[in-house]
Amino acid sequence: MQIIDIRQSIYDNNDREAALLREQLRRQKTFLLNLMASPGAGKTTTLRSVLPLLKDEFKIGVLQADIDSDVDARAMAEAGFDAVQLHTGGMCHLDAGMTRQGLEAIGSERYDLIVLENVGNLVCPAEFDTGAVKNAAILSVPEGDDKPLKYPLMFQVANLLVINKTDTLGVFDFDVDKACTRARRRNPEIEILCISAKTGEGVDRLADWLRREIRCWIGG
């Protein structure tokens, strides 16, 4: 009897596709950020807060991934950014092939920065390499500081952790130091920023992080 690990084959194929996509983005000098978080953590609100700080320096596009609806793409378009809505047909993540379709639809070669807002989920999106240059995860204060313990892979693959909704720290039982310690236990190299996308606190530091990473990637 022969046993074939189909799951491993899927991951291997996706990793190869992701590497090819990243090389294409490097040639184009396009920085792709994969933004991951739970539903309601503030992905779209964070983008609407930080991207205006960068729009005079970089040409920006947004890919919005959801199981259904175009609510987030409309929100980004209303904010003045080119946006394409990706429907996953029930899947809880994007892989490299799906990401390529989105990049082709938006015309990725025209942009310095493209943000892929992944499906709201702390599990599946972390399992698939989308071909992005960097991964960022948002953890909102109402979710609790124990999420790095419960969903370790998300924090292992993230280059940046954004702790959002700091304006609610006085309401919820959330210990910033514990959250940071737990995230760094999973990933000692992870960078961490605290923001409130609603009030704008700390968003300038997120813009600085993006500015630095984009210029490093495109060589400018």
XYZ file of N, CA and C in Angstrom:
660
model
N 0.846 -1.208 0.000
C 0.000 0.000 0.000
C 0.873 1.246 0.000
N 0.525 2.214 -0.835
C 1.273 3.463 -0.924
C 0.449 4.601 -0.333
N 1.080 5.411 0.479
C 0.421 6.568 1.077
C 1.052 7.833 0.528
N 0.231 8.706 -0.014
C 0.714 9.958 -0.596
C 0.239 11.119 0.268
N 1.156 11.926 0.690
C 0.824 13.090 1.513
C 0.414 14.239 0.598
N -0.853 14.310 0.278
C -1.349 15.339 -0.642
C -1.189 16.721 -0.033
N -1.399 16.828 1.262
C -1.287 18.127 1.945
C 0.107 18.713 1.761
N 1.145 17.864 1.939
C 2.511 18.347 1.768
C 2.771 18.756 0.332
N 2.215 18.000 -0.620
C 2.371 18.335 -2.031
C 1.767 19.696 -2.346
N 0.601 19.978 -1.768
C -0.050 21.279 -1.983
C 0.841 22.406 -1.470
N 1.400 22.224 -0.274
C 2.268 23.258 0.284
C 3.520 23.451 -0.564
N 4.129 22.357 -1.015
C 5.345 22.455 -1.829
C 5.072 23.197 -3.125
N 3.970 22.860 -3.779
C 3.621 23.532 -5.030
C 3.371 25.016 -4.799
N 2.687 25.312 -3.707
C 2.408 26.718 -3.405
C 3.683 27.489 -3.097
N 4.607 26.874 -2.374
C 5.866 27.542 -2.046
C 6.662 27.871 -3.305
N 6.648 26.962 -4.285
C 7.347 27.223 -5.548
C 6.692 28.386 -6.295
N 5.362 28.379 -6.334
C 4.634 29.464 -6.995
C 4.890 30.802 -6.295
N 4.933 30.784 -4.962
C 5.174 32.007 -4.193
C 6.568 32.570 -4.469
N 7.558 31.692 -4.560
C 8.926 32.149 -4.835
C 9.023 32.795 -6.211
N 8.343 32.210 -7.199
C 8.331 32.788 -8.542
C 7.645 34.153 -8.539
N 6.558 34.249 -7.797
C 5.825 35.510 -7.728
C 6.657 36.595 -7.064
N 7.374 36.238 -6.006
C 8.221 37.217 -5.313
C 9.332 37.728 -6.240
N 9.890 36.834 -7.033
C 10.935 37.250 -7.971
C 10.368 38.191 -9.026
N 9.157 37.931 -9.468
C 8.500 38.837 -10.411
C 8.306 40.219 -9.785
N 7.864 40.244 -8.544
C 7.657 41.517 -7.847
C 8.965 42.273 -7.675
N 10.037 41.546 -7.444
C 11.346 42.207 -7.319
C 11.745 42.869 -8.629
N 11.541 42.167 -9.740
C 11.874 42.742 -11.044
C 11.026 43.977 -11.322
N 9.757 43.917 -10.924
C 8.849 45.049 -11.126
C 9.101 46.187 -10.155
N 9.829 45.907 -9.080
C 10.011 46.853 -7.983
C 8.660 47.209 -7.351
N 7.900 46.146 -7.084
C 6.606 46.278 -6.422
C 6.677 45.573 -5.077
N 6.346 46.290 -4.022
C 6.348 45.734 -2.668
C 4.952 45.238 -2.334
N 4.833 43.942 -2.025
C 3.547 43.352 -1.670
C 3.542 43.007 -0.190
N 2.587 43.584 0.543
C 2.423 43.303 1.967
C 1.199 42.427 2.160
N 1.380 41.308 2.848
C 0.271 40.422 3.203
C -0.181 40.778 4.609
N -1.400 41.319 4.728
C -1.927 41.775 6.009
C -2.957 40.769 6.519
N -2.700 40.217 7.694
C -3.547 39.159 8.253
C -4.056 39.565 9.636
N -5.244 39.069 9.981
C -5.837 39.362 11.293
C -7.170 38.649 11.409
N -7.706 38.640 12.611
C -9.057 38.123 12.833
C -10.082 39.077 12.225
N -11.302 38.583 11.977
C -12.379 39.498 11.581
C -12.594 40.550 12.668
N -12.689 41.801 12.258
C -12.956 42.864 13.216
C -11.749 43.421 13.928
N -10.547 42.928 13.605
C -9.343 43.437 14.269
C -8.960 44.829 13.790
N -9.489 45.228 12.629
C -9.228 46.582 12.146
C -8.309 46.657 10.944
N -8.319 45.640 10.084
C -7.437 45.660 8.912
C -7.755 46.833 7.993
N -9.007 46.929 7.581
C -9.378 47.986 6.636
C -9.251 49.362 7.274
N -9.645 49.498 8.527
C -9.516 50.784 9.217
C -8.048 51.201 9.330
N -7.179 50.238 9.596
C -5.750 50.534 9.670
C -5.231 51.012 8.322
N -5.645 50.360 7.247
C -5.208 50.785 5.910
C -5.713 52.182 5.584
N -6.955 52.445 5.926
C -7.508 53.773 5.647
C -6.837 54.858 6.488
N -6.204 54.453 7.564
C -5.506 55.402 8.426
C -4.067 55.634 7.974
N -3.380 54.562 7.566
C -1.947 54.686 7.276
C -1.645 55.013 5.819
N -2.415 54.498 4.883
C -2.069 54.686 3.474
C -2.094 56.151 3.015
N -3.002 56.988 3.546
C -2.944 58.403 3.160
C -1.619 59.077 3.510
N -0.901 58.549 4.495
C 0.395 59.118 4.861
C 1.479 58.763 3.853
N 1.180 57.829 2.952
C 2.170 57.350 1.987
C 1.805 57.661 0.533
N 0.592 58.127 0.298
C 0.098 58.223 -1.070
C 0.836 59.259 -1.920
N 1.479 60.240 -1.289
C 2.221 61.236 -2.060
C 3.610 60.745 -2.448
N 4.050 59.643 -1.845
C 5.381 59.095 -2.121
C 5.352 57.852 -3.000
N 4.260 57.085 -2.905
C 4.193 55.805 -3.595
C 2.843 55.642 -4.295
N 2.879 54.931 -5.401
C 1.643 54.528 -6.076
C 1.144 53.278 -5.372
N -0.103 53.316 -4.871
C -0.605 52.282 -3.968
C -1.863 51.610 -4.527
N -1.902 50.281 -4.419
C -3.087 49.507 -4.757
C -3.414 48.553 -3.622
N -4.659 48.101 -3.576
C -5.108 47.221 -2.498
C -5.887 46.046 -3.079
N -5.573 44.850 -2.594
C -6.336 43.645 -2.914
C -7.103 43.239 -1.660
N -8.420 43.150 -1.756
C -9.264 42.800 -0.613
C -9.786 41.386 -0.802
N -9.462 40.504 0.105
C -9.902 39.113 0.014
C -10.980 38.827 1.050
N -12.102 38.295 0.584
C -13.199 37.903 1.466
C -13.905 36.700 0.868
N -14.603 35.981 1.697
C -15.412 34.876 1.202
C -16.506 35.407 0.289
N -17.075 36.561 0.631
C -18.106 37.188 -0.186
C -18.133 38.683 0.125
N -18.921 39.425 -0.597
C -19.148 40.875 -0.447
C -18.001 41.696 -1.019
N -18.270 42.985 -1.217
C -17.241 43.909 -1.697
C -17.165 45.134 -0.789
N -17.558 44.952 0.466
C -17.617 46.061 1.415
C -16.243 46.726 1.584
N -15.200 45.920 1.780
C -13.878 46.478 2.051
C -13.285 47.150 0.825
N -13.487 46.568 -0.357
C -12.975 47.183 -1.584
C -13.651 48.532 -1.820
N -14.935 48.594 -1.562
C -15.642 49.872 -1.704
C -15.102 50.906 -0.719
N -14.803 50.464 0.495
C -14.271 51.380 1.505
C -12.921 51.952 1.058
N -12.068 51.115 0.477
C -10.763 51.594 0.024
C -10.905 52.496 -1.196
N -11.828 52.160 -2.087
C -12.056 53.006 -3.260
C -12.577 54.380 -2.834
N -13.463 54.395 -1.850
C -13.987 55.665 -1.337
C -12.885 56.501 -0.699
N -11.856 55.827 -0.184
C -10.721 56.532 0.421
C -9.723 57.010 -0.634
N -9.976 56.669 -1.901
C -9.140 57.173 -2.990
C -8.064 56.226 -3.471
N -8.187 54.934 -3.157
C -7.163 53.971 -3.559
C -7.735 52.948 -4.532
N -6.915 52.578 -5.512
C -7.314 51.516 -6.434
C -7.467 50.224 -5.652
N -8.577 49.531 -5.864
C -8.837 48.315 -5.095
C -9.504 47.265 -5.966
N -9.121 46.025 -5.722
C -9.740 44.874 -6.374
C -10.235 43.931 -5.295
N -11.488 43.496 -5.414
C -12.058 42.554 -4.460
C -11.850 41.133 -4.958
N -11.315 40.271 -4.109
C -11.115 38.869 -4.426
C -12.085 38.035 -3.602
N -12.885 37.221 -4.254
C -13.786 36.311 -3.569
C -13.166 34.920 -3.571
N -13.082 34.307 -2.404
C -12.408 33.014 -2.286
C -13.337 31.823 -2.467
N -14.632 32.072 -2.615
C -15.561 30.974 -2.815
C -15.666 30.048 -1.628
N -15.539 30.595 -0.438
C -15.661 29.801 0.774
C -14.345 29.437 1.418
N -13.239 29.619 0.710
C -11.932 29.294 1.283
C -11.523 30.368 2.282
N -10.817 29.947 3.339
C -10.504 30.851 4.445
C -9.118 31.470 4.328
N -8.525 31.457 3.125
C -7.183 32.000 2.946
C -6.944 32.282 1.470
N -5.857 32.958 1.184
C -5.350 33.080 -0.185
C -4.049 32.308 -0.291
N -3.820 31.707 -1.442
C -2.519 31.106 -1.703
C -1.827 31.912 -2.797
N -0.669 31.456 -3.254
C 0.108 32.224 -4.231
C -0.616 32.345 -5.562
N -1.295 31.274 -5.977
C -2.010 31.322 -7.244
C -3.146 32.335 -7.229
N -3.899 32.371 -6.145
C -4.976 33.353 -6.013
C -4.424 34.772 -5.982
N -3.306 34.934 -5.274
C -2.685 36.252 -5.198
C -2.239 36.720 -6.577
N -1.670 35.815 -7.357
C -1.244 36.168 -8.716
C -2.425 36.666 -9.541
N -3.568 35.999 -9.409
C -4.753 36.443 -10.145
C -5.126 37.877 -9.765
N -5.054 38.167 -8.466
C -5.366 39.521 -8.018
C -4.376 40.539 -8.541
N -3.099 40.194 -8.529
C -2.064 41.111 -9.020
C -2.227 41.375 -10.511
N -2.602 40.344 -11.254
C -2.818 40.531 -12.691
C -4.038 41.412 -12.933
N -5.070 41.260 -12.109
C -6.291 42.052 -12.269
C -6.045 43.529 -12.002
N -5.226 43.827 -10.998
C -4.996 45.233 -10.650
C -3.887 45.854 -11.496
N -3.054 44.996 -12.111
C -1.926 45.501 -12.898
C -0.775 45.875 -11.986
N -0.182 44.872 -11.334
C 0.777 45.123 -10.253
C 1.993 45.934 -10.677
N 2.356 45.853 -11.953
C 3.549 46.573 -12.404
C 3.389 48.087 -12.307
N 2.177 48.554 -12.104
C 1.922 50.007 -12.030
C 2.105 50.565 -10.628
N 2.388 49.697 -9.638
C 2.373 50.129 -8.244
C 3.718 49.920 -7.545
N 3.997 50.818 -6.611
C 5.145 50.654 -5.715
C 4.766 49.774 -4.529
N 3.546 49.945 -4.032
C 3.040 49.210 -2.870
C 1.673 48.632 -3.191
N 1.532 47.338 -2.951
C 0.222 46.693 -2.992
C 0.022 45.991 -1.655
N -1.109 46.260 -1.031
C -1.443 45.591 0.224
C -2.495 44.534 -0.063
N -2.192 43.314 0.321
C -3.151 42.221 0.233
C -3.802 42.059 1.602
N -5.059 42.451 1.707
C -5.791 42.250 2.961
C -6.387 40.851 2.921
N -5.773 39.928 3.621
C -6.154 38.525 3.565
C -7.496 38.291 4.263
N -8.039 37.108 4.082
C -9.306 36.744 4.716
C -9.154 36.805 6.237
N -10.165 37.305 6.913
C -10.119 37.425 8.367
C -10.084 36.069 9.051
N -8.910 35.715 9.600
C -8.722 34.379 10.166
C -7.322 34.336 10.758
N -7.159 33.752 11.922
C -5.835 33.652 12.539
C -5.140 32.321 12.268
N -5.811 31.444 11.505
C -5.240 30.116 11.279
C -4.808 29.937 9.824
N -5.762 29.774 8.922
C -5.469 29.389 7.533
C -4.540 30.345 6.792
N -4.726 31.668 6.867
C -3.840 32.540 6.100
C -2.366 32.383 6.441
N -2.071 32.003 7.680
C -0.676 31.852 8.088
C -0.025 30.612 7.476
N -0.831 29.683 6.993
C -0.305 28.419 6.488
C 0.174 28.506 5.041
N -0.226 29.539 4.303
C 0.068 29.612 2.877
C 0.890 30.862 2.549
N 2.023 30.638 1.905
C 2.859 31.729 1.415
C 2.161 32.345 0.210
N 1.848 33.627 0.282
C 1.140 34.302 -0.809
C 2.090 34.861 -1.864
N 3.388 34.840 -1.582
C 4.341 35.486 -2.467
C 4.659 36.902 -2.034
N 4.089 37.316 -0.906
C 4.324 38.666 -0.410
C 5.769 38.862 0.010
N 6.203 40.113 -0.020
C 7.556 40.451 0.420
C 7.639 40.377 1.945
N 6.605 40.871 2.627
C 6.540 40.841 4.080
C 5.126 40.471 4.524
N 5.057 39.888 5.717
C 3.772 39.560 6.342
C 3.577 40.431 7.576
N 2.384 40.984 7.713
C 2.042 41.747 8.917
C 0.776 41.164 9.522
N 0.734 41.095 10.835
C -0.445 40.605 11.554
C -0.938 41.694 12.492
N -2.242 41.836 12.561
C -2.863 42.766 13.510
C -3.505 41.970 14.628
N -3.216 42.357 15.852
C -3.870 41.812 17.041
C -4.551 42.974 17.746
N -5.860 42.924 17.859
C -6.566 44.032 18.497
C -6.739 43.763 19.991
N -6.746 44.824 20.754
C -6.837 44.726 22.214
C -8.030 43.891 22.684
N -9.234 44.041 22.104
C -10.367 43.248 22.591
C -10.192 41.737 22.430
N -9.267 41.299 21.561
C -9.059 39.865 21.348
C -8.326 39.197 22.510
N -7.565 39.951 23.268
C -6.811 39.378 24.378
C -5.344 39.189 24.060
N -4.525 39.207 25.111
C -3.067 39.129 24.926
C -2.565 37.696 24.825
N -3.485 36.717 24.853
C -3.065 35.318 24.812
C -3.055 34.716 23.409
N -3.366 35.491 22.396
C -3.477 34.943 21.042
C -2.164 34.370 20.511
N -0.990 34.926 20.846
C 0.246 34.278 20.382
C 0.428 32.870 20.943
N -0.199 32.588 22.070
C -0.141 31.244 22.638
C -1.098 30.300 21.918
N -2.247 30.822 21.520
C -3.285 29.984 20.929
C -3.115 29.784 19.427
N -2.530 30.775 18.751
C -2.370 30.711 17.291
C -0.915 30.987 16.930
N -0.012 30.109 17.316
C 1.422 30.392 17.214
C 1.927 30.639 15.799
N 1.398 29.914 14.801
C 1.949 30.048 13.450
C 1.793 31.461 12.908
N 0.676 32.104 13.202
C 0.462 33.469 12.724
C 1.591 34.386 13.159
N 2.037 34.226 14.387
C 3.073 35.110 14.923
C 4.467 34.643 14.523
N 4.590 33.388 14.144
C 5.869 32.888 13.641
C 6.163 33.401 12.242
N 5.132 33.528 11.406
C 5.356 33.937 10.015
C 5.305 35.456 9.832
N 4.817 36.181 10.833
C 4.685 37.633 10.696
C 6.026 38.335 10.912
N 6.337 39.260 10.024
C 7.507 40.122 10.203
C 7.184 41.288 11.126
N 5.907 41.682 11.113
C 5.459 42.814 11.921
C 4.163 42.454 12.630
N 4.101 42.766 13.910
C 2.864 42.653 14.679
C 2.379 44.049 15.019
N 1.154 44.348 14.640
C 0.529 45.623 14.970
C -0.523 45.368 16.043
N -0.317 45.916 17.220
C -1.318 45.827 18.282
C -2.234 47.034 18.127
N -3.461 46.774 17.739
C -4.403 47.831 17.373
C -5.459 48.030 18.464
N -6.129 49.166 18.390
C -7.200 49.557 19.311
C -6.661 49.827 20.709
N -5.491 50.464 20.772
C -4.915 50.803 22.073
C -5.762 51.819 22.828
N -6.673 52.488 22.123
C -7.570 53.423 22.794
C -8.554 52.706 23.716
N -8.610 51.352 23.621
C -9.525 50.586 24.478
C -8.797 49.852 25.605
N -7.544 50.162 25.814
C -6.775 49.460 26.851
C -7.387 49.615 28.243
N -8.055 50.730 28.485
C -8.663 50.941 29.790
C -9.952 50.167 29.992
N -10.433 49.550 28.914
C -11.708 48.828 28.972
C -11.498 47.319 29.065
N -10.502 46.825 28.324
C -10.287 45.383 28.241
C -9.066 44.948 29.055
N -9.091 43.710 29.468
C -7.999 43.127 30.247
C -6.925 42.639 29.277
N -6.070 43.562 28.854
C -5.028 43.271 27.859
C -3.716 43.823 28.372
N -2.712 42.957 28.481
C -1.391 43.352 28.963
C -0.449 43.425 27.765
N -0.056 44.635 27.378
C 0.791 44.832 26.198
C 2.117 44.101 26.352
N 2.721 44.189 27.532
C 4.012 43.526 27.744
C 3.893 42.012 27.582
N 2.819 41.440 28.103
C 2.620 39.997 27.958
C 2.435 39.621 26.489
N 1.657 40.413 25.780
C 1.432 40.130 24.358
C 2.746 40.166 23.581
N 3.570 41.163 23.868
C 4.859 41.288 23.178
C 5.787 40.126 23.528
N 5.842 39.775 24.805
C 6.694 38.665 25.243
C 6.262 37.366 24.589
N 4.967 37.128 24.540
C 4.457 35.894 23.950
C 4.691 35.844 22.449
N 4.556 36.976 21.781
C 4.815 37.014 20.341
C 6.294 36.763 20.051
N 7.157 37.367 20.860
C 8.602 37.204 20.628
C 9.073 35.804 21.022
N 8.325 35.143 21.872
C 8.644 33.754 22.199
C 8.443 32.883 20.951
N 7.447 33.222 20.163
C 7.184 32.508 18.912
C 8.130 32.943 17.804
N 8.512 34.225 17.835
C 9.324 34.787 16.749
C 10.200 35.899 17.315
N 11.433 35.589 17.684
C 12.312 36.597 18.294
C 12.606 37.789 17.389
N 12.418 37.619 16.086
C 12.743 38.685 15.134
C 11.564 39.602 14.837
N 10.401 39.296 15.348
C 9.215 40.069 15.001
C 9.322 41.509 15.508
N 8.900 42.443 14.677
C 8.812 43.846 15.089
C 7.390 44.101 15.578
N 7.253 44.968 16.572
C 5.945 45.204 17.176
C 5.674 46.707 17.277
N 4.494 47.105 16.826
C 4.057 48.490 16.924
C 2.682 48.536 17.572
N 2.453 49.515 18.418
C 1.145 49.716 19.051
C 0.479 50.931 18.428
N -0.768 50.759 17.980
C -1.469 51.861 17.334
C -2.938 51.887 17.745
N -3.561 52.991 17.447
C -5.012 53.064 17.424
C -5.384 53.603 16.056
N -5.870 52.730 15.185
C -6.256 53.179 13.850
C -7.402 54.181 13.917
N -8.198 54.103 14.976
C -9.343 55.008 15.130
C -8.902 56.423 15.468
N -7.976 56.560 16.425
C -7.543 57.897 16.841
C -6.314 58.381 16.076
N -5.590 57.463 15.453
C -4.371 57.824 14.727
C -3.104 57.681 15.548
N -3.236 57.343 16.818
C -2.053 57.197 17.669
C -1.147 56.080 17.138
N 0.121 56.412 16.929
C 1.108 55.424 16.508
C 1.089 55.088 15.034
N 0.129 55.596 14.288
C 0.026 55.250 12.866
C 1.215 55.787 12.076
N 1.776 56.903 12.510
C 2.950 57.445 11.833
C 4.125 56.477 11.895
N 4.229 55.723 12.986
C 5.313 54.743 13.105
C 5.087 53.568 12.150
N 3.834 53.214 11.951
C 3.529 52.173 10.970
C 3.867 52.657 9.569
N 3.568 53.911 9.278
C 3.925 54.484 7.975
C 5.432 54.475 7.786
N 6.173 54.790 8.832
C 7.639 54.771 8.746
C 8.158 53.371 8.454
N 7.547 52.367 9.091
C 7.962 50.979 8.850
C 7.737 50.605 7.398
N 6.570 50.932 6.873
C 6.262 50.639 5.480
C 7.198 51.384 4.537
N 7.429 52.644 4.828
C 8.311 53.463 3.992
C 9.699 52.834 3.903
N 10.220 52.417 5.054
C 11.548 51.795 5.100
C 11.588 50.502 4.296
N 10.590 49.656 4.481
C 10.572 48.354 3.809
C 10.374 48.499 2.296
N 9.516 49.413 1.893
C 9.298 49.643 0.465
C 10.583 50.121 -0.205
N 11.235 51.104 0.395
C 12.452 51.651 -0.216
C 13.580 50.620 -0.255
N 13.643 49.790 0.751
C 14.641 48.717 0.757
C 14.388 47.742 -0.390
N 13.111 47.419 -0.635
C 12.758 46.445 -1.658
C 12.966 46.993 -3.074
N 12.525 48.230 -3.284
C 12.620 48.789 -4.635
C 13.972 49.446 -4.898
N 14.773 49.569 -3.841
C 16.124 50.093 -4.027
C 16.188 51.586 -4.171
N 15.231 52.270 -3.513
C 15.214 53.730 -3.634
C 15.367 54.405 -2.299
